[in-house]
mmCIF file of C-alpha atoms (C1' of nucleotides) in Angstrom:
data_model
loop_
_atom_site.group_PDB
_atom_site.id
_atom_site.type_symbol
_atom_site.label_atom_id
_atom_site.label_comp_id
_atom_site.label_asym_id
_atom_site.label_seq_id
_atom_site.Cartn_x
_atom_site.Cartn_y
_atom_site.Cartn_z
ATOM 1 C CA UNK A 1 2.729 -13.260 36.422
ATOM 2 C CA UNK A 2 6.198 -12.461 35.179
ATOM 3 C CA UNK A 3 7.710 -9.064 35.720
ATOM 4 C CA UNK A 4 8.081 -8.651 31.967
ATOM 5 C CA UNK A 5 4.331 -9.074 31.630
ATOM 6 C CA UNK A 6 3.813 -6.577 34.431
ATOM 7 C CA UNK A 7 5.836 -4.036 32.490
ATOM 8 C CA UNK A 8 3.601 -4.542 29.481
ATOM 9 C CA UNK A 9 0.574 -4.089 31.719
ATOM 10 C CA UNK A 10 1.913 -0.775 32.909
ATOM 11 C CA UNK A 11 2.449 0.266 29.320
ATOM 12 C CA UNK A 12 -1.203 -0.362 28.553
ATOM 13 C CA UNK A 13 -2.428 1.288 31.708
ATOM 14 C CA UNK A 14 -0.252 4.288 31.079
ATOM 15 C CA UNK A 15 -1.788 4.609 27.624
ATOM 16 C CA UNK A 16 -5.274 4.459 29.149
ATOM 17 C CA UNK A 17 -6.024 1.116 27.548
ATOM 18 C CA UNK A 18 -7.597 -1.894 29.191
ATOM 19 C CA UNK A 19 -5.359 -4.841 29.893
ATOM 20 C CA UNK A 20 -6.580 -7.860 27.938
ATOM 21 C CA UNK A 21 -5.081 -11.148 26.876
ATOM 22 C CA UNK A 22 -4.873 -10.346 23.154
ATOM 23 C CA UNK A 23 -3.197 -7.018 23.890
ATOM 24 C CA UNK A 24 -0.643 -8.554 26.215
ATOM 25 C CA UNK A 25 0.156 -11.216 23.655
ATOM 26 C CA UNK A 26 0.570 -8.675 20.919
ATOM 27 C CA UNK A 27 2.830 -6.510 23.055
ATOM 28 C CA UNK A 28 4.813 -9.580 24.057
ATOM 29 C CA UNK A 29 5.345 -10.315 20.404
ATOM 30 C CA UNK A 30 6.766 -6.865 19.842
ATOM 31 C CA UNK A 31 8.840 -7.030 23.009
ATOM 32 C CA UNK A 32 10.629 -10.197 21.926
ATOM 33 C CA UNK A 33 10.836 -9.397 18.222
ATOM 34 C CA UNK A 34 12.882 -6.971 16.289
ATOM 35 C CA UNK A 35 12.014 -6.008 12.761
ATOM 36 C CA UNK A 36 9.230 -4.566 10.650
ATOM 37 C CA UNK A 37 6.196 -6.783 10.418
ATOM 38 C CA UNK A 38 3.070 -6.877 8.319
ATOM 39 C CA UNK A 39 -0.212 -7.685 10.096
ATOM 40 C CA UNK A 40 -0.220 -11.051 8.370
ATOM 41 C CA UNK A 41 3.272 -11.891 9.613
ATOM 42 C CA UNK A 42 2.289 -10.971 13.141
ATOM 43 C CA UNK A 43 -0.894 -13.008 12.917
ATOM 44 C CA UNK A 44 1.005 -16.045 11.625
ATOM 45 C CA UNK A 45 3.616 -15.859 14.341
ATOM 46 C CA UNK A 46 1.092 -15.427 17.122
ATOM 47 C CA UNK A 47 -0.805 -18.396 15.813
ATOM 48 C CA UNK A 48 2.361 -20.460 15.473
ATOM 49 C CA UNK A 49 3.370 -19.619 19.029
ATOM 50 C CA UNK A 50 0.113 -21.095 20.303
ATOM 51 C CA UNK A 51 -1.504 -17.752 21.103
ATOM 52 C CA UNK A 52 -3.734 -16.973 18.138
ATOM 53 C CA UNK A 53 -5.818 -13.816 18.187
ATOM 54 C CA UNK A 54 -8.652 -12.817 15.936
ATOM 55 C CA UNK A 55 -7.666 -11.004 12.778
ATOM 56 C CA UNK A 56 -10.108 -8.178 13.558
ATOM 57 C CA UNK A 57 -8.682 -7.771 17.053
ATOM 58 C CA UNK A 58 -5.209 -7.733 15.585
ATOM 59 C CA UNK A 59 -5.961 -4.939 13.132
ATOM 60 C CA UNK A 60 -7.877 -2.963 15.729
ATOM 61 C CA UNK A 61 -5.051 -3.158 18.217
ATOM 62 C CA UNK A 62 -2.275 -2.458 15.757
ATOM 63 C CA UNK A 63 -4.082 0.763 14.936
ATOM 64 C CA UNK A 64 -4.770 1.522 18.596
ATOM 65 C CA UNK A 65 -1.186 0.855 19.612
ATOM 66 C CA UNK A 66 0.288 3.001 16.876
ATOM 67 C CA UNK A 67 -2.155 5.809 17.673
ATOM 68 C CA UNK A 68 -0.989 5.658 21.269
ATOM 69 C CA UNK A 69 2.645 5.595 20.291
ATOM 70 C CA UNK A 70 3.350 2.095 21.574
ATOM 71 C CA UNK A 71 4.534 0.892 18.193
ATOM 72 C CA UNK A 72 5.531 2.550 14.960
ATOM 73 C CA UNK A 73 3.715 2.279 11.654
ATOM 74 C CA UNK A 74 5.506 2.504 8.337
ATOM 75 C CA UNK A 75 4.802 1.973 4.660
ATOM 76 C CA UNK A 76 7.042 -0.669 3.170
ATOM 77 C CA UNK A 77 8.781 -0.793 -0.158
ATOM 78 C CA UNK A 78 5.721 -2.116 -1.975
ATOM 79 C CA UNK A 79 3.102 -0.184 -0.093
ATOM 80 C CA UNK A 80 2.468 -2.758 2.635
ATOM 81 C CA UNK A 81 1.823 -1.465 6.114
ATOM 82 C CA UNK A 82 4.415 -2.613 8.629
ATOM 83 C CA UNK A 83 4.743 -2.247 12.378
ATOM 84 C CA UNK A 84 7.883 -1.691 14.280
ATOM 85 C CA UNK A 85 9.117 -1.394 17.858
ATOM 86 C CA UNK A 86 11.745 1.133 16.933
ATOM 87 C CA UNK A 87 10.099 4.422 17.846
ATOM 88 C CA UNK A 88 13.134 6.557 17.148
ATOM 89 C CA UNK A 89 13.244 8.463 13.882
ATOM 90 C CA UNK A 90 15.362 6.371 11.595
ATOM 91 C CA UNK A 91 15.963 5.528 7.984
ATOM 92 C CA UNK A 92 15.667 2.170 6.283
ATOM 93 C CA UNK A 93 18.013 0.152 4.221
ATOM 94 C CA UNK A 94 16.237 -2.358 1.985
ATOM 95 C CA UNK A 95 17.972 -5.137 0.116
ATOM 96 C CA UNK A 96 16.713 -5.278 -3.441
ATOM 97 C CA UNK A 97 17.488 -8.970 -3.704
ATOM 98 C CA UNK A 98 16.482 -10.616 -0.430
ATOM 99 C CA UNK A 99 14.245 -7.907 0.992
ATOM 100 C CA UNK A 100 16.167 -7.685 4.238
ATOM 101 C CA UNK A 101 15.377 -4.435 5.998
ATOM 102 C CA UNK A 102 17.741 -2.719 8.384
ATOM 103 C CA UNK A 103 17.230 0.357 10.489
ATOM 104 C CA UNK A 104 19.905 2.977 10.292
ATOM 105 C CA UNK A 105 20.407 6.303 11.940
ATOM 106 C CA UNK A 106 21.563 8.850 9.450
ATOM 107 C CA UNK A 107 22.921 12.205 10.347
ATOM 108 C CA UNK A 108 20.943 14.052 7.766
ATOM 109 C CA UNK A 109 22.103 17.389 6.576
ATOM 110 C CA UNK A 110 19.589 20.172 6.320
ATOM 111 C CA UNK A 111 17.191 18.887 3.679
ATOM 112 C CA UNK A 112 15.084 22.019 3.484
ATOM 113 C CA UNK A 113 14.426 22.374 -0.197
ATOM 114 C CA UNK A 114 15.667 25.384 -2.065
ATOM 115 C CA UNK A 115 14.705 26.596 -5.462
ATOM 116 C CA UNK A 116 11.633 24.859 -6.840
ATOM 117 C CA UNK A 117 9.877 24.470 -3.545
ATOM 118 C CA UNK A 118 10.695 27.398 -1.391
ATOM 119 C CA UNK A 119 8.474 28.343 1.467
ATOM 120 C CA UNK A 120 7.611 24.846 2.604
ATOM 121 C CA UNK A 121 7.921 24.080 6.274
ATOM 122 C CA UNK A 122 9.517 20.676 6.536
ATOM 123 C CA UNK A 123 8.506 18.722 9.612
ATOM 124 C CA UNK A 124 9.717 15.224 8.889
ATOM 125 C CA UNK A 125 11.875 13.412 6.432
ATOM 126 C CA UNK A 126 11.502 9.851 5.320
ATOM 127 C CA UNK A 127 14.603 8.314 3.840
ATOM 128 C CA UNK A 128 14.822 4.811 2.462
ATOM 129 C CA UNK A 129 17.937 3.505 0.834
ATOM 130 C CA UNK A 130 17.829 0.560 -1.520
ATOM 131 C CA UNK A 131 20.688 -1.635 -2.463
ATOM 132 C CA UNK A 132 22.351 -4.930 -1.732
ATOM 133 C CA UNK A 133 23.065 -6.276 1.706
ATOM 134 C CA UNK A 134 26.526 -7.751 2.345
ATOM 135 C CA UNK A 135 25.228 -11.328 2.141
ATOM 136 C CA UNK A 136 23.665 -10.810 -1.271
ATOM 137 C CA UNK A 137 26.790 -9.135 -2.585
ATOM 138 C CA UNK A 138 28.708 -12.141 -1.334
ATOM 139 C CA UNK A 139 26.396 -14.521 -3.178
ATOM 140 C CA UNK A 140 27.461 -12.655 -6.300
ATOM 141 C CA UNK A 141 24.389 -13.410 -8.346
ATOM 142 C CA UNK A 142 23.389 -11.321 -11.317
ATOM 143 C CA UNK A 143 21.665 -8.132 -10.174
ATOM 144 C CA UNK A 144 17.894 -8.463 -9.907
ATOM 145 C CA UNK B 1 -3.500 11.879 -36.902
ATOM 146 C CA UNK B 2 -1.749 14.605 -34.948
ATOM 147 C CA UNK B 3 2.009 14.667 -34.683
ATOM 148 C CA UNK B 4 1.695 14.478 -30.912
ATOM 149 C CA UNK B 5 -0.137 11.199 -31.314
ATOM 150 C CA UNK B 6 2.523 10.013 -33.741
ATOM 151 C CA UNK B 7 5.143 10.649 -31.089
ATOM 152 C CA UNK B 8 3.218 8.519 -28.639
ATOM 153 C CA UNK B 9 2.990 5.797 -31.273
ATOM 154 C CA UNK B 10 6.735 5.817 -31.654
ATOM 155 C CA UNK B 11 7.085 5.543 -27.901
ATOM 156 C CA UNK B 12 4.998 2.384 -27.898
ATOM 157 C CA UNK B 13 6.730 0.920 -30.915
ATOM 158 C CA UNK B 14 10.113 1.641 -29.443
ATOM 159 C CA UNK B 15 9.084 -0.226 -26.301
ATOM 160 C CA UNK B 16 7.987 -3.193 -28.412
ATOM 161 C CA UNK B 17 4.322 -2.716 -27.526
ATOM 162 C CA UNK B 18 1.377 -2.778 -29.887
ATOM 163 C CA UNK B 19 -0.271 0.500 -30.637
ATOM 164 C CA UNK B 20 -3.871 0.405 -29.452
ATOM 165 C CA UNK B 21 -6.509 3.010 -28.694
ATOM 166 C CA UNK B 22 -6.529 2.481 -24.924
ATOM 167 C CA UNK B 23 -2.758 2.758 -24.795
ATOM 168 C CA UNK B 24 -2.672 5.925 -26.849
ATOM 169 C CA UNK B 25 -5.342 7.478 -24.654
ATOM 170 C CA UNK B 26 -3.499 6.551 -21.519
ATOM 171 C CA UNK B 27 -0.240 7.947 -22.835
ATOM 172 C CA UNK B 28 -2.053 11.094 -23.953
ATOM 173 C CA UNK B 29 -3.309 11.507 -20.428
ATOM 174 C CA UNK B 30 0.213 11.360 -19.067
ATOM 175 C CA UNK B 31 1.524 13.650 -21.794
ATOM 176 C CA UNK B 32 -0.884 16.438 -20.924
ATOM 177 C CA UNK B 33 -0.918 15.925 -17.153
ATOM 178 C CA UNK B 34 1.600 16.645 -14.523
ATOM 179 C CA UNK B 35 1.383 15.110 -11.081
ATOM 180 C CA UNK B 36 1.201 11.795 -9.310
ATOM 181 C CA UNK B 37 -1.972 9.866 -9.980
ATOM 182 C CA UNK B 38 -3.680 6.850 -8.519
ATOM 183 C CA UNK B 39 -5.244 4.363 -10.962
ATOM 184 C CA UNK B 40 -8.658 5.547 -9.832
ATOM 185 C CA UNK B 41 -7.848 9.184 -10.554
ATOM 186 C CA UNK B 42 -6.616 8.258 -14.006
ATOM 187 C CA UNK B 43 -9.685 6.169 -14.708
ATOM 188 C CA UNK B 44 -12.008 8.974 -13.595
ATOM 189 C CA UNK B 45 -10.261 11.537 -15.740
ATOM 190 C CA UNK B 46 -10.209 9.355 -18.813
ATOM 191 C CA UNK B 47 -13.891 8.689 -18.386
ATOM 192 C CA UNK B 48 -14.645 12.369 -17.801
ATOM 193 C CA UNK B 49 -12.731 13.293 -20.946
ATOM 194 C CA UNK B 50 -14.996 11.046 -22.991
ATOM 195 C CA UNK B 51 -12.411 8.311 -23.524
ATOM 196 C CA UNK B 52 -13.176 5.667 -20.915
ATOM 197 C CA UNK B 53 -11.098 2.519 -20.826
ATOM 198 C CA UNK B 54 -11.741 -0.702 -18.986
ATOM 199 C CA UNK B 55 -10.430 -0.851 -15.463
ATOM 200 C CA UNK B 56 -8.626 -4.123 -16.194
ATOM 201 C CA UNK B 57 -6.960 -2.632 -19.250
ATOM 202 C CA UNK B 58 -5.962 0.377 -17.205
ATOM 203 C CA UNK B 59 -4.243 -1.670 -14.519
ATOM 204 C CA UNK B 60 -2.610 -3.941 -17.061
ATOM 205 C CA UNK B 61 -1.195 -1.038 -19.001
ATOM 206 C CA UNK B 62 -0.058 0.957 -16.014
ATOM 207 C CA UNK B 63 1.998 -2.045 -15.022
ATOM 208 C CA UNK B 64 3.223 -2.608 -18.565
ATOM 209 C CA UNK B 65 4.173 1.028 -19.030
ATOM 210 C CA UNK B 66 6.057 1.243 -15.789
ATOM 211 C CA UNK B 67 7.872 -2.008 -16.528
ATOM 212 C CA UNK B 68 8.931 -0.536 -19.855
ATOM 213 C CA UNK B 69 10.029 2.703 -18.275
ATOM 214 C CA UNK B 70 7.384 4.857 -19.955
ATOM 215 C CA UNK B 71 6.011 6.094 -16.654
ATOM 216 C CA UNK B 72 7.202 6.039 -13.071
ATOM 217 C CA UNK B 73 5.590 4.140 -10.234
ATOM 218 C CA UNK B 74 5.751 5.345 -6.661
ATOM 219 C CA UNK B 75 4.231 4.518 -3.298
ATOM 220 C CA UNK B 76 2.337 7.433 -1.810
ATOM 221 C CA UNK B 77 2.221 8.654 1.741
ATOM 222 C CA UNK B 78 -0.483 6.172 2.743
ATOM 223 C CA UNK B 79 0.675 3.254 0.688
ATOM 224 C CA UNK B 80 -1.341 4.042 -2.431
ATOM 225 C CA UNK B 81 0.311 3.316 -5.762
ATOM 226 C CA UNK B 82 0.765 6.405 -7.912
ATOM 227 C CA UNK B 83 2.012 6.937 -11.443
ATOM 228 C CA UNK B 84 4.082 9.776 -12.646
ATOM 229 C CA UNK B 85 5.565 11.152 -15.861
ATOM 230 C CA UNK B 86 8.617 12.470 -14.095
ATOM 231 C CA UNK B 87 11.170 9.770 -14.790
ATOM 232 C CA UNK B 88 14.080 11.638 -13.274
ATOM 233 C CA UNK B 89 15.195 10.606 -9.808
ATOM 234 C CA UNK B 90 13.607 13.099 -7.494
ATOM 235 C CA UNK B 91 12.351 13.564 -3.988
ATOM 236 C CA UNK B 92 8.844 14.411 -2.835
ATOM 237 C CA UNK B 93 7.487 17.110 -0.638
ATOM 238 C CA UNK B 94 4.103 16.223 0.836
ATOM 239 C CA UNK B 95 1.867 18.675 2.627
ATOM 240 C CA UNK B 96 0.552 17.153 5.819
ATOM 241 C CA UNK B 97 -2.548 19.311 5.725
ATOM 242 C CA UNK B 98 -3.748 19.481 2.122
ATOM 243 C CA UNK B 99 -1.873 16.529 0.677
ATOM 244 C CA UNK B 100 -0.289 18.590 -2.071
ATOM 245 C CA UNK B 101 2.699 16.766 -3.519
ATOM 246 C CA UNK B 102 5.625 18.514 -5.132
ATOM 247 C CA UNK B 103 8.637 17.065 -6.864
ATOM 248 C CA UNK B 104 11.958 18.427 -5.814
ATOM 249 C CA UNK B 105 15.496 17.771 -6.879
ATOM 250 C CA UNK B 106 17.727 17.480 -3.882
ATOM 251 C CA UNK B 107 21.431 17.512 -4.028
ATOM 252 C CA UNK B 108 21.866 14.631 -1.707
ATOM 253 C CA UNK B 109 25.099 14.206 0.118
ATOM 254 C CA UNK B 110 26.634 10.786 0.227
ATOM 255 C CA UNK B 111 24.096 8.788 2.177
ATOM 256 C CA UNK B 112 26.105 5.616 2.369
ATOM 257 C CA UNK B 113 25.459 4.369 5.848
ATOM 258 C CA UNK B 114 28.271 4.013 8.297
ATOM 259 C CA UNK B 115 28.373 2.202 11.578
ATOM 260 C CA UNK B 116 25.355 -0.037 12.068
ATOM 261 C CA UNK B 117 25.022 -1.067 8.467
ATOM 262 C CA UNK B 118 28.417 -1.220 6.895
ATOM 263 C CA UNK B 119 28.988 -3.222 3.791
ATOM 264 C CA UNK B 120 25.719 -2.459 2.066
ATOM 265 C CA UNK B 121 25.844 -1.359 -1.538
ATOM 266 C CA UNK B 122 23.417 1.504 -1.882
ATOM 267 C CA UNK B 123 21.869 1.782 -5.324
ATOM 268 C CA UNK B 124 19.014 4.193 -4.830
ATOM 269 C CA UNK B 125 17.691 6.536 -2.238
ATOM 270 C CA UNK B 126 14.098 7.474 -1.703
ATOM 271 C CA UNK B 127 13.546 10.711 0.146
ATOM 272 C CA UNK B 128 10.162 12.101 1.070
ATOM 273 C CA UNK B 129 9.825 15.247 3.083
ATOM 274 C CA UNK B 130 6.632 16.045 4.951
ATOM 275 C CA UNK B 131 5.532 19.415 6.159
ATOM 276 C CA UNK B 132 3.323 22.339 5.308
ATOM 277 C CA UNK B 133 3.070 23.963 1.916
ATOM 278 C CA UNK B 134 3.172 27.777 1.783
ATOM 279 C CA UNK B 135 -0.603 28.027 1.264
ATOM 280 C CA UNK B 136 -1.398 25.959 4.323
ATOM 281 C CA UNK B 137 1.032 27.938 6.449
ATOM 282 C CA UNK B 138 -0.716 31.068 5.235
ATOM 283 C CA UNK B 139 -4.104 29.686 6.252
ATOM 284 C CA UNK B 140 -2.628 29.521 9.747
ATOM 285 C CA UNK B 141 -4.847 26.756 11.040
ATOM 286 C CA UNK B 142 -3.869 24.616 13.989
ATOM 287 C CA UNK B 143 -1.418 21.942 12.977
ATOM 288 C CA UNK B 144 -3.060 18.670 11.940
ATOM 289 C "C1'" DT C 1 -22.796 -2.430 36.359
ATOM 290 C "C1'" DT C 2 -21.189 -0.170 32.669
ATOM 291 C "C1'" DA C 3 -18.008 0.851 29.341
ATOM 292 C "C1'" DC C 4 -14.768 -1.271 26.515
ATOM 293 C "C1'" DG C 5 -12.715 -5.159 23.878
ATOM 294 C "C1'" DT C 6 -13.248 -9.496 21.336
ATOM 295 C "C1'" DG C 7 -14.173 -12.285 17.463
ATOM 296 C "C1'" DC C 8 -17.084 -13.978 14.009
ATOM 297 C "C1'" DA C 9 -19.000 -13.151 9.614
ATOM 298 C "C1'" DA C 10 -20.129 -10.029 6.248
ATOM 299 C "C1'" DA C 11 -18.891 -5.978 3.639
ATOM 300 C "C1'" DC C 12 -15.596 -3.189 1.587
ATOM 301 C "C1'" DG C 13 -12.417 -1.038 -1.950
ATOM 302 C "C1'" DT C 14 -8.684 -2.099 -4.776
ATOM 303 C "C1'" DT C 15 -6.236 -5.062 -7.775
ATOM 304 C "C1'" DT C 16 -5.774 -9.370 -10.396
ATOM 305 C "C1'" DT C 17 -7.360 -13.172 -13.192
ATOM 306 C "C1'" DG C 18 -9.928 -16.309 -16.610
ATOM 307 C "C1'" DC C 19 -11.621 -16.157 -20.711
ATOM 308 C "C1'" DA C 20 -14.049 -15.140 -25.157
ATOM 309 C "C1'" DC C 21 -13.662 -11.820 -28.463
ATOM 310 C "C1'" DA C 22 -11.298 -8.107 -31.175
ATOM 311 C "C1'" DA C 23 -7.535 -5.817 -33.108
ATOM 312 C "C1'" DA C 24 -2.716 -5.310 -34.512
ATOM 313 C "C1'" DC C 25 0.913 -6.981 -36.929
ATOM 314 C "C1'" DG D 1 -3.030 -16.397 -39.536
ATOM 315 C "C1'" DT D 2 -0.844 -15.716 -35.376
ATOM 316 C "C1'" DT D 3 0.034 -13.185 -31.492
ATOM 317 C "C1'" DT D 4 -1.246 -9.679 -28.433
ATOM 318 C "C1'" DG D 5 -4.540 -6.664 -26.150
ATOM 319 C "C1'" DT D 6 -9.259 -5.674 -24.514
ATOM 320 C "C1'" DG D 7 -12.994 -5.810 -21.411
ATOM 321 C "C1'" DC D 8 -16.345 -8.107 -18.871
ATOM 322 C "C1'" DA D 9 -17.388 -10.633 -14.821
ATOM 323 C "C1'" DA D 10 -15.652 -13.158 -11.157
ATOM 324 C "C1'" DA D 11 -12.155 -13.982 -7.853
ATOM 325 C "C1'" DA D 12 -8.708 -12.639 -4.700
ATOM 326 C "C1'" DC D 13 -6.654 -9.752 -1.536
ATOM 327 C "C1'" DG D 14 -5.965 -7.056 2.631
ATOM 328 C "C1'" DT D 15 -8.584 -4.370 5.695
ATOM 329 C "C1'" DT D 16 -12.731 -2.607 8.072
ATOM 330 C "C1'" DT D 17 -17.254 -2.896 10.134
ATOM 331 C "C1'" DG D 18 -21.711 -4.486 12.513
ATOM 332 C "C1'" DC D 19 -22.982 -6.761 16.114
ATOM 333 C "C1'" DA D 20 -23.769 -10.140 19.959
ATOM 334 C "C1'" DC D 21 -21.154 -11.677 23.504
ATOM 335 C "C1'" DG D 22 -17.468 -11.508 27.060
ATOM 336 C "C1'" DT D 23 -14.626 -9.248 30.346
ATOM 337 C "C1'" DA D 24 -11.992 -5.422 32.847
ATOM 338 C "C1'" DA D 25 -12.546 -1.939 35.752
#
DNA sequence: TTACGTGCAAACGTTTTGCACAAAC
DNA sequence: GTTTGTGCAAAACGTTTGCACGTAA
């Protein structure tokens, strides 16, 4: 067993989860991928890589992993659920033309609302920027 | 016919849409409501008010209306689609305990990303703040 | 050996579609 | 009279669940 796989094992053990083949494969996927993936995308890629797992097991483990803080869960631009290895708080930059999604770290000013909504206790902020990525600006097509 | 209904008629005509009963009833709903509604909530309320419309017609018209800019479409905290009469750009304040959702107008600083994601052309920003509304802080329950 | 995880198939809730009919223009 | 919208029922979609079996601890 590779040492990379051993690390993933420790991750599962540390979370109090049993070490199983489907879980190791799913964690491996996240370890070697970077991005924000829908369950379907993950399922397709696991299948394509020769390590298919059952769709039920996939959904169950995505939920389990995100509940244990091993991966992040986010709601995409169109309401799709996506999973992510980036556990740091970060904002997203979505290209309106090609859909490319980049993580960015914004230094946010104090966003505590004044005026209309005083008295709220703000715990988290979710910021998504939409626009055109450099490549799509380059392509210089009419705006979508 | 009431003058309020005439106004709604003009709205439809101006958008190049035919004036029909279901459409007028749907627009009436939005005219007298304030908030962010799921299709199901809208359907329930129309039915309860004695003016039911078909679920297919509802979905078709919600899409049509939002494409024509008559109502706003947003993705809720859990990925649900919601419709809204507030067409102004605004941010949301979501209570993590009771789910209450308030619109707020933030004076956003320049959020153009630097560093990791230079070169993007930012067209829109979506900001959602999560926290506790004043009432839920008052209730002083353990945090969710 | 016992609790937990897997994976199939079925069920689920939401949204979309095909289509015959009705209404608006 | 032509085009557009309605509404039913059926299909499609993504996700969850029940359950018998397998496997980790």
